[in-house]
XYZ file of N, CA and C in Angstrom:
864
model
N 0.826 -1.029 0.340
C -0.208 0.171 0.238
C 0.993 1.073 -0.068
N 0.255 1.927 -1.260
C 1.253 3.797 -1.380
C 1.235 4.085 0.909
N 1.982 5.222 0.256
C 2.157 5.955 1.909
C 0.666 6.621 1.965
N 0.213 6.777 2.779
C -1.262 7.602 2.469
C -0.682 9.048 3.022
N -1.710 10.408 1.916
C -1.703 11.303 2.397
C -2.113 11.583 3.775
N -2.094 12.607 4.370
C -2.039 13.124 5.992
C -2.500 14.549 5.638
N -3.862 14.388 7.017
C -4.110 15.576 6.931
C -5.115 16.328 5.731
N -6.139 15.916 4.981
C -6.073 16.413 4.019
C -7.228 17.306 3.935
N -7.842 16.741 5.230
C -9.308 17.520 5.989
C -9.455 17.745 7.095
N -9.248 18.416 7.961
C -8.478 19.353 9.247
C -9.783 20.105 9.652
N -11.364 19.393 10.209
C -12.372 20.146 9.941
C -12.606 21.024 12.263
N -11.755 20.141 11.855
C -11.303 20.801 14.060
C -10.184 22.152 13.924
N -9.954 22.186 13.311
C -8.708 23.664 13.141
C -10.011 24.432 12.403
N -10.928 24.256 11.704
C -11.646 25.773 11.224
C -12.914 26.034 12.570
N -13.559 26.679 11.748
C -15.001 28.183 12.872
C -16.014 27.097 13.212
N -16.008 25.671 12.398
C -17.094 24.908 12.997
C -16.839 23.895 13.673
N -17.949 24.048 15.228
C -17.625 23.348 16.459
C -18.140 22.079 16.266
N -18.116 20.874 17.055
C -18.265 19.967 16.669
C -20.381 19.422 17.420
N -20.978 18.718 17.011
C -21.777 18.601 17.327
C -23.095 19.824 16.548
N -22.033 20.579 15.416
C -23.346 21.729 14.831
C -23.030 20.815 13.541
N -24.857 21.790 12.365
C -24.871 21.210 11.295
C -23.804 20.914 10.563
N -23.384 22.682 10.523
C -21.813 23.415 9.694
C -22.317 22.771 8.308
N -23.323 23.047 7.854
C -23.655 22.544 6.339
C -22.724 23.782 5.643
N -22.097 23.416 3.888
C -22.053 24.937 3.741
C -22.440 24.617 2.341
N -22.370 25.267 0.939
C -22.315 24.545 -0.568
C -21.118 23.870 -1.288
N -22.013 22.850 -2.118
C -20.519 22.828 -2.229
C -20.363 22.544 -3.711
N -19.087 23.008 -4.389
C -19.286 23.051 -5.917
C -19.453 21.895 -6.503
N -19.962 21.386 -7.814
C -20.941 20.365 -7.860
C -19.526 19.639 -8.889
N -18.404 19.475 -9.339
C -17.754 19.546 -9.799
C -16.761 18.756 -8.878
N -16.870 18.907 -7.161
C -15.906 18.112 -5.785
C -16.449 17.188 -5.448
N -18.039 17.034 -5.967
C -18.076 15.865 -5.679
C -17.657 14.708 -4.781
N -17.002 13.856 -5.413
C -15.941 12.520 -4.982
C -14.562 13.440 -5.047
N -13.977 13.154 -4.646
C -13.048 13.270 -4.603
C -11.149 11.959 -3.992
N -11.074 11.660 -5.251
C -10.720 10.582 -5.465
C -9.415 10.499 -5.185
N -8.460 9.608 -4.643
C -6.899 9.873 -4.704
C -6.037 8.653 -4.683
N -4.837 8.790 -3.603
C -3.796 7.474 -4.563
C -4.240 6.418 -3.487
N -5.150 6.819 -2.785
C -5.396 5.425 -1.467
C -6.363 5.015 -1.944
N -7.390 5.263 -3.337
C -8.620 4.495 -4.136
C -8.323 3.079 -4.228
N -7.532 2.723 -5.230
C -7.318 0.783 -4.756
C -7.040 -0.182 -2.992
N -6.719 1.190 -2.351
C -6.595 0.545 -1.383
C -8.088 -0.015 -0.349
N -9.031 1.485 -0.695
C -10.112 1.781 -0.326
C -11.233 0.337 -0.693
N -11.323 0.280 -2.109
C -11.537 -0.590 -3.421
C -11.749 -2.108 -2.684
N -10.916 -2.125 -3.128
C -9.945 -3.893 -2.603
C -10.736 -4.381 -1.176
N -10.831 -3.087 0.006
C -12.027 -3.434 0.949
C -12.997 -3.520 0.468
N -13.759 -2.890 -0.070
C -15.175 -2.881 -0.037
C -15.514 -4.535 -0.521
N -14.736 -4.267 -1.481
C -15.063 -6.014 -2.389
C -14.764 -7.178 -1.308
N -13.905 -6.727 -0.245
C -13.440 -7.937 0.041
C -14.832 -7.936 1.810
N -15.352 -6.486 1.316
C -16.742 -6.823 2.744
C -17.485 -6.887 2.328
N -17.526 -6.606 0.844
C -18.935 -7.423 0.396
C -18.863 -8.928 0.167
N -17.767 -9.473 -0.158
C -17.640 -10.610 -0.409
C -17.887 -11.525 0.711
N -18.069 -11.485 2.132
C -17.598 -11.905 2.977
C -18.715 -11.549 4.511
N -19.387 -10.398 4.095
C -20.355 -9.815 5.119
C -21.120 -8.623 4.267
N -21.740 -9.963 3.121
C -22.708 -8.221 2.594
C -23.824 -7.424 3.279
N -24.475 -8.554 3.844
C -25.854 -8.145 4.925
C -25.059 -6.802 5.804
N -23.575 -6.520 5.987
C -23.571 -5.882 6.753
C -23.105 -4.589 6.280
N -22.687 -4.246 5.408
C -22.630 -3.568 4.399
C -23.475 -2.751 3.479
N -24.159 -3.765 3.044
C -25.469 -3.231 2.007
C -26.986 -3.417 2.480
N -27.214 -2.502 2.584
C -29.246 -2.516 2.938
C -29.800 -1.936 1.982
N -31.148 -2.321 1.002
C -32.317 -1.515 0.225
C -33.027 -2.432 0.748
N -34.375 -0.950 0.719
C -35.849 -1.691 0.178
C -35.828 -1.530 -1.432
N -36.824 -2.141 -1.724
C -37.613 -2.919 -2.895
C -37.624 -1.368 -3.698
N -38.696 0.272 -3.109
C -39.405 1.067 -3.374
C -37.939 2.019 -3.952
N -36.639 1.387 -3.307
C -35.287 2.767 -3.214
C -34.466 2.474 -4.810
N -35.127 1.528 -5.689
C -34.234 0.344 -7.176
C -34.064 2.087 -7.946
N -35.371 2.686 -7.903
C -35.431 3.836 -9.172
C -34.225 5.170 -8.959
N -34.594 5.316 -7.466
C -32.995 6.060 -6.870
C -31.594 5.202 -7.059
N -31.185 4.409 -6.686
C -30.383 3.538 -6.769
C -29.832 3.636 -7.660
N -30.852 3.400 -9.337
C -30.764 3.707 -10.450
C -29.920 4.730 -10.949
N -30.969 5.707 -10.338
C -30.275 7.698 -10.721
C -29.053 7.550 -10.111
N -28.723 7.601 -8.857
C -27.241 7.271 -8.323
C -26.542 6.709 -8.905
N -25.884 5.791 -9.819
C -25.424 5.173 -10.595
C -25.476 6.100 -11.586
N -26.395 6.207 -12.047
C -26.377 7.338 -13.987
C -25.432 8.478 -13.130
N -25.875 9.436 -12.243
C -25.059 9.822 -11.995
C -23.836 10.131 -11.446
N -22.498 9.315 -10.982
C -22.274 8.595 -10.294
C -21.347 8.718 -11.541
N -21.652 8.072 -12.488
C -21.504 7.713 -13.449
C -20.963 8.767 -14.418
N -21.631 9.370 -14.981
C -21.388 11.001 -15.257
C -20.342 11.858 -14.823
N -20.607 11.432 -13.518
C -19.858 13.086 -13.176
C -18.233 12.120 -12.517
N -17.683 10.823 -13.403
C -16.462 10.216 -12.238
C -16.014 10.513 -14.900
N -16.647 10.240 -15.432
C -16.301 10.555 -16.619
C -15.896 11.721 -16.832
N -16.636 12.614 -16.689
C -16.919 13.989 -16.412
C -15.543 14.971 -15.775
N -15.251 14.033 -14.688
C -14.286 14.404 -13.633
C -12.614 14.602 -13.250
N -13.252 12.840 -13.009
C -12.339 12.087 -13.211
C -12.128 10.322 -14.114
N -11.778 10.683 -15.291
C -11.731 9.314 -16.382
C -10.890 8.608 -16.210
N -10.089 8.488 -15.470
C -9.308 7.539 -15.231
C -9.681 6.627 -14.530
N -10.862 7.118 -13.330
C -11.598 6.392 -12.439
C -12.998 5.811 -12.927
N -12.659 5.428 -13.879
C -14.026 4.669 -14.800
C -14.141 3.422 -14.903
N -13.444 2.780 -14.892
C -12.550 1.200 -14.773
C -12.860 -0.009 -13.410
N -13.906 -0.237 -13.216
C -14.665 -1.452 -12.183
C -15.098 -2.392 -12.466
N -14.844 -3.822 -12.455
C -14.997 -4.861 -12.994
C -16.380 -5.041 -13.200
N -17.778 -4.325 -11.557
C -18.421 -4.542 -10.587
C -18.931 -3.349 -11.948
N -18.688 -1.982 -12.928
C -20.005 -1.229 -12.809
C -21.154 -2.028 -14.162
N -20.472 -3.172 -14.962
C -20.929 -3.398 -15.624
C -21.948 -5.100 -15.605
N -21.407 -5.061 -14.049
C -22.516 -6.599 -13.613
C -23.951 -5.775 -12.646
N -24.445 -6.771 -14.178
C -26.191 -6.057 -13.729
C -26.959 -6.869 -12.516
N -25.740 -8.490 -11.937
C -26.451 -9.016 -11.291
C -25.948 -7.868 -9.259
N -25.437 -7.050 -9.705
C -25.313 -6.176 -7.795
C -26.316 -5.549 -8.639
N -26.993 -5.203 -7.506
C -28.007 -3.556 -6.536
C -26.896 -2.522 -7.333
N -27.751 -1.816 -7.907
C -27.175 -0.263 -8.773
C -26.200 0.680 -7.768
N -26.595 0.332 -6.807
C -26.299 1.253 -5.686
C -24.514 0.020 -4.866
N -24.499 -0.885 -4.938
C -23.694 -1.618 -5.011
C -22.407 -1.494 -6.215
N -23.008 -1.613 -7.071
C -22.430 -0.793 -8.153
C -21.529 -0.164 -7.598
N -22.202 1.361 -7.570
C -21.671 2.484 -7.719
C -20.752 2.379 -6.668
N -20.790 2.031 -5.440
C -19.771 2.218 -4.112
C -18.538 1.370 -4.972
N -18.685 0.574 -5.733
C -16.971 0.045 -6.539
C -16.347 0.721 -6.632
N -16.452 2.474 -7.435
C -16.410 2.682 -8.080
C -15.678 4.336 -7.463
N -16.096 4.427 -6.492
C -15.691 5.617 -5.542
C -15.015 4.780 -4.267
N -14.626 5.712 -3.100
C -14.393 5.593 -1.738
C -14.675 5.534 -0.882
N -15.147 6.577 -1.037
C -16.938 6.995 -0.540
C -17.648 6.250 0.103
N -18.426 5.573 1.174
C -20.333 5.350 1.308
C -20.751 6.218 1.125
N -21.648 5.402 0.243
C -23.200 6.165 -0.157
C -24.375 5.576 0.060
N -25.245 6.357 0.989
C -26.239 6.249 1.151
C -27.818 6.493 0.668
N -28.688 6.940 0.298
C -30.030 6.888 -0.125
C -30.956 7.113 0.866
N -31.791 8.117 1.064
C -32.322 8.761 2.063
C -33.459 9.113 0.996
N -34.788 8.913 1.492
C -36.206 9.111 0.615
C -36.830 9.571 2.230
N -37.490 10.677 1.324
C -39.094 11.265 2.485
C -39.961 10.023 2.563
N -40.043 9.304 4.301
C -41.244 8.838 4.289
C -42.357 9.665 5.182
N -43.292 9.345 5.358
C -44.866 8.747 6.468
C -43.973 10.339 7.434
N -42.654 9.727 7.686
C -41.973 9.264 9.403
C -40.626 10.410 9.164
N -40.467 10.942 8.002
C -39.256 11.210 7.694
C -38.665 11.265 6.421
N -37.726 11.837 6.381
C -36.093 11.239 5.445
C -35.506 10.000 6.125
N -35.623 9.190 5.835
C -34.755 7.754 6.213
C -34.083 7.210 5.063
N -33.245 6.372 6.055
C -31.924 5.544 5.393
C -33.042 4.572 4.009
N -32.767 4.432 2.859
C -34.295 3.412 2.172
C -33.013 2.502 1.117
N -31.876 3.186 1.220
C -30.616 2.018 0.473
C -29.120 2.308 0.546
N -28.249 1.165 1.659
C -26.944 2.464 1.574
C -26.045 1.072 1.527
N -24.614 1.931 0.776
C -23.504 0.483 0.646
C -22.676 1.464 1.684
N -22.360 1.021 3.017
C -21.282 1.593 3.924
C -20.291 0.385 4.311
N -19.366 0.689 3.323
C -18.594 -0.364 4.169
C -17.816 0.529 5.440
N -18.057 1.469 5.273
C -16.714 2.063 6.111
C -17.498 2.719 7.316
N -17.969 2.176 8.413
C -19.169 3.182 9.353
C -18.263 3.353 10.526
N -18.212 4.600 10.765
C -17.288 5.604 11.990
C -18.835 5.109 13.495
N -17.986 4.127 14.335
C -18.562 3.701 14.864
C -20.680 3.825 15.044
N -20.861 3.069 13.726
C -21.862 2.132 13.674
C -22.705 1.075 13.637
N -23.455 1.494 13.410
C -24.325 0.299 12.656
C -25.433 -0.133 11.614
N -24.978 -0.658 10.271
C -26.284 -0.038 9.069
C -27.670 -1.036 9.561
N -27.014 -1.987 10.091
C -28.979 -3.047 10.441
C -28.950 -2.399 11.611
N -28.992 -1.528 12.854
C -28.939 -1.027 13.500
C -30.235 0.767 13.065
N -29.889 1.515 11.323
C -30.519 2.456 11.706
C -31.346 1.870 10.431
N -31.078 1.378 9.288
C -31.463 1.055 7.892
C -32.727 1.558 8.607
N -33.714 1.540 7.542
C -35.078 2.237 7.100
C -35.702 2.630 8.380
N -34.775 3.753 8.878
C -35.445 4.136 10.296
C -35.157 6.054 9.939
N -36.193 6.850 9.907
C -36.048 7.670 9.906
C -34.826 8.973 10.903
N -33.919 9.901 9.711
C -33.041 10.442 10.947
C -33.261 11.377 12.544
N -34.735 11.366 12.872
C -34.321 11.441 14.152
C -34.521 9.221 15.127
N -34.620 8.712 14.276
C -34.484 7.729 15.164
C -32.486 7.347 14.739
N -32.418 8.504 13.934
C -30.313 7.293 13.399
C -30.024 8.071 14.349
N -30.815 10.195 15.011
C -29.598 10.722 15.849
C -30.520 10.071 17.388
N -31.076 9.364 17.945
C -31.261 9.012 18.614
C -30.077 9.780 19.668
N -29.408 8.623 19.688
C -28.326 8.884 20.908
C -26.927 9.673 20.391
N -27.240 11.158 19.420
C -26.472 12.377 18.975
C -26.568 13.190 20.136
N -26.139 13.597 20.695
C -26.620 14.870 22.382
C -26.907 16.228 21.006
N -27.623 16.590 21.353
C -28.075 18.161 20.098
C -29.258 17.537 19.330
N -29.539 16.256 19.015
C -29.831 16.413 17.727
C -31.264 15.034 17.953
N -31.028 14.297 18.879
C -32.628 13.903 19.262
C -34.236 14.513 18.772
N -34.726 13.783 18.306
C -36.406 14.220 18.335
C -36.830 15.081 18.760
N -36.987 16.346 18.425
C -37.773 17.027 18.886
C -36.748 18.323 19.055
N -35.268 18.312 19.211
C -33.976 19.085 19.018
C -34.705 20.359 17.854
N -33.819 20.939 18.185
C -33.308 22.017 16.918
C -33.402 21.995 15.805
N -31.637 21.285 15.605
C -31.156 20.238 15.501
C -31.778 19.600 13.960
N -32.697 19.048 14.886
C -33.507 17.207 14.199
C -34.448 18.100 13.364
N -35.044 19.134 13.816
C -36.173 20.597 13.144
C -35.354 20.596 11.736
N -34.151 20.957 11.584
C -33.579 21.770 11.110
C -33.076 20.535 10.255
N -32.039 19.427 10.412
C -32.247 18.463 9.142
C -33.530 18.277 8.694
N -34.782 17.663 8.799
C -35.685 17.830 7.721
C -35.650 18.891 6.500
N -35.662 20.141 7.244
C -35.926 21.654 6.395
C -35.152 21.421 5.518
N -33.556 20.762 6.020
C -32.731 21.225 5.188
C -32.506 20.184 4.134
N -32.664 18.519 4.392
C -33.630 17.767 3.062
C -34.100 18.433 2.364
N -35.334 19.218 2.953
C -36.630 19.433 2.323
C -36.029 20.247 1.334
N -35.307 20.906 1.122
C -35.081 22.462 1.441
C -33.827 22.348 0.043
N -33.377 21.296 -0.167
C -31.829 20.699 -0.794
C -32.734 21.360 -2.011
N -31.815 21.743 -2.754
C -32.975 21.505 -4.944
C -31.181 20.903 -5.520
N -32.176 19.856 -6.261
C -30.712 19.666 -7.189
C -29.561 20.085 -8.406
N -28.477 20.596 -8.044
C -27.537 20.583 -8.709
C -26.777 21.709 -7.999
N -27.716 21.995 -6.616
C -26.896 22.553 -5.078
C -26.774 21.885 -4.258
N -25.811 20.543 -4.578
C -25.027 19.549 -3.498
C -24.471 21.032 -2.323
N -24.231 19.710 -0.925
C -23.820 20.252 0.212
C -22.507 19.565 0.933
N -22.179 20.389 1.773
C -21.149 19.610 2.546
C -21.040 19.427 3.518
N -20.383 18.578 4.124
C -20.044 19.381 5.817
C -19.115 17.967 6.166
N -18.060 18.323 8.189
C -17.324 17.269 8.016
C -17.504 16.757 9.409
N -17.093 15.953 9.890
C -17.738 15.311 11.106
C -15.740 14.977 11.686
N -15.903 14.667 12.755
C -14.609 13.793 13.048
C -14.173 13.231 14.218
N -14.442 12.213 14.297
C -14.129 11.615 16.454
C -12.406 10.984 16.584
N -12.095 10.400 17.799
C -11.118 9.008 18.114
C -11.191 8.098 17.724
N -10.595 7.059 17.601
C -10.212 6.152 17.346
C -8.242 5.419 17.279
N -8.323 4.749 17.573
C -7.319 4.079 18.137
C -6.712 2.966 17.333
N -7.496 2.854 16.454
C -7.023 1.689 15.078
C -6.691 2.270 13.942
N -6.128 2.661 12.476
C -6.644 3.161 11.365
C -7.210 1.732 10.432
N -7.949 1.766 11.154
C -9.210 1.043 10.636
C -9.784 1.274 9.889
N -10.642 0.574 8.242
C -11.509 1.428 7.801
C -12.607 1.393 8.612
N -12.879 -0.331 8.031
C -14.427 -1.184 8.769
C -14.078 -0.381 10.212
N -14.752 -0.285 10.497
C -15.272 0.679 12.677
C -16.257 0.707 12.315
N -16.757 -0.852 12.821
C -18.400 -0.258 13.638
C -18.686 -0.463 14.465
N -17.185 -1.068 15.357
C -17.345 -0.652 16.579
C -17.087 0.908 17.434
N -17.596 0.674 18.761
C -17.368 2.134 19.560
C -15.805 2.236 19.399
N -15.427 3.579 19.276
C -14.234 3.988 19.357
C -13.847 4.548 20.600
N -13.892 3.684 21.683
C -13.976 3.949 23.125
C -12.515 2.916 23.237
N -11.187 3.055 23.785
C -10.416 2.578 23.942
C -9.862 3.045 25.277
N -10.103 3.299 26.773
C -9.523 3.533 27.833
C -8.260 3.301 28.501
N -8.044 1.845 27.812
C -6.476 1.124 28.414
C -5.195 1.917 26.973
N -5.709 2.622 26.107
C -4.692 3.278 24.714
C -3.804 4.273 25.068
N -2.600 4.335 24.730
C -1.964 5.575 25.378
C -1.804 6.892 24.105
N -2.580 7.734 24.512
C -2.966 9.017 23.663
C -1.674 8.962 22.695
N -0.220 8.744 22.446
C 0.238 9.007 21.408
C -0.661 7.980 19.515
N -1.475 6.742 20.277
C -1.937 6.164 19.316
C -3.030 6.458 19.377
N -4.019 7.652 19.468
C -5.196 8.316 18.853
C -4.877 8.698 17.183
N -6.189 8.166 16.923
C -6.394 8.403 15.547
C -7.379 9.418 15.218
N -7.329 10.425 14.586
C -8.073 11.056 14.208
C -8.727 10.714 12.306
N -10.493 10.550 13.013
C -10.887 10.306 12.088
C -11.855 10.532 11.467
N -11.901 11.659 10.118
C -12.808 12.678 9.431
C -13.179 12.083 8.692
N -13.944 12.403 8.560
C -15.533 12.849 7.599
C -16.348 13.169 6.758
N -15.785 13.804 5.665
C -16.142 14.771 4.570
C -17.614 13.591 3.948
N -19.363 14.647 4.609
C -20.028 14.472 3.690
C -21.155 15.077 3.278
N -21.369 14.288 2.332
C -21.251 15.531 0.317
C -23.234 14.686 0.511
N -24.249 15.936 0.390
C -25.701 15.134 0.093
C -25.749 16.647 -0.923
N -26.791 15.023 -1.687
C -26.945 15.059 -3.449
C -28.310 15.380 -3.836
N -28.999 16.151 -4.201
C -31.020 15.974 -4.029
C -30.729 15.453 -6.013
N -31.188 14.227 -5.837
C -31.714 13.739 -7.350
C -32.542 14.373 -7.787
N -32.166 14.819 -9.179
C -33.924 15.715 -9.300
C -34.921 14.887 -10.178
N -34.394 13.433 -10.478
C -35.812 12.614 -10.969
C -36.409 12.051 -10.054
N -35.839 11.816 -9.047
C -36.530 10.886 -8.229
C -37.272 11.535 -6.209
N -35.864 12.421 -6.609
C -36.455 13.750 -5.383
C -35.666 12.866 -4.073
N -35.307 12.243 -4.403
C -33.954 11.041 -3.566
C -32.494 11.880 -3.344
N -32.065 11.935 -1.874
C -31.020 12.175 -1.559
C -30.008 11.385 -1.454
N -28.846 11.703 -1.962
C -27.426 10.876 -1.911
C -26.533 11.674 -1.151
N -25.966 10.380 -0.320
C -25.301 11.166 1.403
C -24.198 10.299 1.122
N -23.400 11.364 1.137
C -22.084 10.210 0.726
C -21.504 10.176 1.998
N -20.456 9.571 2.829
C -19.746 9.881 3.457
C -18.114 9.272 3.307
N -17.188 9.721 2.881
C -16.012 9.754 3.058
C -14.783 9.378 3.921
N -13.854 9.098 4.553
C -13.335 8.959 5.719
C -11.232 8.856 4.683
N -11.360 9.596 6.030
C -9.591 10.377 6.060
C -9.260 9.533 7.578
N -8.189 9.192 7.650
C -7.395 8.863 8.364
C -6.116 9.469 8.778
N -6.095 9.666 10.294
C -5.090 10.968 10.595
C -4.019 10.144 12.279
N -3.696 9.748 11.965
C -2.632 9.530 13.601
C -2.605 10.824 13.912
N -2.368 10.769 15.681
C -2.163 12.353 15.948
C -0.308 12.687 15.670
N 0.950 11.663 15.636
C 1.937 11.688 15.412
C 2.519 12.772 13.867
N 0.947 12.829 13.582
C 1.962 13.426 12.479
C 1.507 14.920 11.929
N 0.924 15.411 13.020
C 1.104 17.104 13.656
C 2.135 17.062 13.581
N 3.547 15.955 14.238
C 4.811 16.429 14.500
C 5.596 16.576 13.189
N 5.281 15.919 11.747
C 6.069 16.219 10.686
C 4.932 17.116 9.401
N 4.455 17.546 10.023
C 3.783 18.892 9.011
C 4.063 19.778 9.082
N 3.491 21.251 8.586
C 4.226 22.558 8.130
C 3.323 23.157 9.354
N 2.196 22.531 9.752
C 1.493 22.869 9.744
C 0.868 22.221 10.838
N 1.655 21.742 11.850
C 0.887 20.643 13.217
C 0.767 21.123 14.343
N 2.014 22.189 14.168
C 1.394 22.849 15.227
C -0.149 23.427 15.968
N 0.193 24.362 15.043
C -1.695 25.245 15.155
C -2.449 23.609 14.778
N -2.842 23.252 14.176
C -3.709 21.398 14.019
C -3.837 20.747 15.535
N -2.761 20.772 15.700
C -2.464 19.925 16.855
C -3.241 20.962 18.151
N -2.834 22.276 17.791
C -3.607 23.137 19.232
C -5.033 23.017 18.886
N -5.163 22.876 18.100
C -7.211 23.063 17.460
C -7.730 22.029 18.003
N -6.898 20.977 17.803
C -7.711 19.730 18.059
C -7.589 19.088 19.875
N -6.626 20.114 20.289
C -6.811 20.057 21.775
C -8.213 21.698 22.288
N -7.801 21.814 21.423
C -8.910 23.553 22.160
C -10.510 22.340 21.716
N -10.515 22.544 20.699
C -11.917 21.677 20.732
C -12.153 20.153 21.544
N -10.925 19.716 22.144
C -11.691 18.596 22.785
C -12.292 19.250 24.716
N -11.054 20.096 25.120
C -11.522 20.310 25.828
C -12.846 21.327 25.540
N -13.537 21.560 24.901
C -14.875 22.312 24.978
C -16.480 21.623 24.410
N -15.575 20.287 24.657
C -17.009 18.933 24.781
C -17.044 18.667 26.141
N -18.558 18.810 25.770
C -19.382 18.953 27.442
C -19.668 17.279 27.583
N -19.886 17.184 28.486
C -19.776 15.311 29.263
C -20.903 14.581 28.632
N -21.996 14.911 28.171
C -22.590 13.619 27.477
C -21.988 14.049 25.729
N -21.086 14.939 25.224
C -20.532 14.965 23.865
C -19.681 13.768 24.041
N -18.671 14.479 25.198
C -17.374 12.589 25.862
C -17.945 11.708 25.795
N -19.188 11.769 26.541
C -19.459 9.860 26.900
C -19.759 9.705 25.244
N -20.818 10.359 24.663
C -21.209 9.809 22.966
C -19.620 9.685 22.054
N -18.653 10.255 22.075
C -17.491 10.373 21.335
C -16.364 9.378 22.274
N -16.641 9.007 23.474
C -15.954 7.684 24.182
C -14.793 8.210 24.495
N -14.629 9.382 25.351
C -13.518 10.628 25.621
C -13.469 10.383 26.922
N -14.207 10.202 27.281
C -14.601 10.489 28.728
C -13.060 9.945 29.464
N -12.993 8.975 29.226
C -11.932 8.874 29.673
C -10.601 9.693 29.724
N -10.400 9.450 28.526
C -9.406 9.454 27.608
C -8.744 11.508 26.954
N -10.394 12.182 27.177
C -10.110 13.410 26.366
C -8.395 14.375 27.691
N -8.258 14.278 28.774
C -7.488 14.709 29.811
C -6.355 14.678 29.010
N -6.038 13.318 28.684
C -4.833 12.293 28.991
C -4.392 13.086 27.418
N -5.536 13.062 26.080
C -5.296 13.051 24.873
C -4.665 14.777 24.743
N -5.599 15.704 25.456
C -5.181 16.618 25.505
C -3.959 17.283 25.842
N -3.662 16.700 27.347
C -2.440 16.857 27.830
C -0.821 16.400 26.804
N -1.485 15.223 25.794
C -0.485 15.260 25.411
C 0.213 15.908 23.853
N -1.245 16.482 23.517
C -1.387 17.410 22.217
C -0.314 19.034 23.069
N -0.520 19.194 24.046
C -0.130 20.759 24.312
C 1.192 20.101 24.492
N 1.811 19.168 24.800
C 3.361 18.932 25.080
C 3.711 18.418 23.499
N 3.278 18.155 22.726
C 3.665 18.363 21.942
C 4.097 19.246 20.388
N 2.674 20.920 21.319
C 2.922 22.013 20.755
C 3.888 22.762 21.580
N 3.606 22.194 22.408
C 4.822 22.990 23.908
C 6.775 22.790 22.962
N 6.581 21.361 22.797
C 8.182 21.028 21.858
C 8.334 21.315 20.448
N 7.119 21.581 20.284
C 7.638 22.796 18.546
C 7.662 23.846 18.730
N 7.515 24.455 20.378
C 7.731 26.689 20.360
C 9.123 26.280 20.445
N 9.781 25.374 21.020
C 11.017 24.899 21.701
C 11.933 24.762 20.469
N 10.922 24.265 19.235
C 12.724 24.154 18.432
C 12.882 25.514 17.101
């Protein structure tokens, strides 16, 4: 495997705080961001689909038109902007569901949201790289239930209402983007288990960044929610030209997390140790 690019996205160093929606407009030409790691991601996807398909793919029967529209949109996008990445054995395999075929083209996970009586729900998903959640638990459930354990996003909260309004008002051709981050202790793409590890050493921490996009499909009206995973060990800050600032910014955001937010992220025990480690590294950088 080639050396992976590090610190591609650093949302913890920006103005958006954790547990906020933080949505911004996205240039449609930037929908997908393939990079040198593409083969590694796609090999992982193929292996997971072969060994544990029921864990990484689910779809309702009525999602098929949206799956087909998603596949067509993704193929058109890749042809226009990344034609070198149009070669995938699964693309012409019509025995596979359209969303499975689409997911085998890109490093991103693909989730199709459809409007139900209960609200916007996960109608189909090719989710190979979950960040501490299970597709089986969230599939075919509305967003308020999907987020029922996320502080500040439970049903009845302002954020929950805003998400539904955003989904309702999202227009075709005007996609949106947001980022999320968490702390894990292993560099692994398939990570359905909790990120908690109270025994790990601070230098073992890995910042897991999710680049998420929302795209409204013009024909079916479904929404394609993409999730692209980036992983950066905290040790990467030491060798990065802007590492001192980035490490300090991560420490500041960690310090700003409330108790329920820390517990949700599995950091209520590790937060202070990790912050001290990041601060120490920053101090050492200042002395150089």
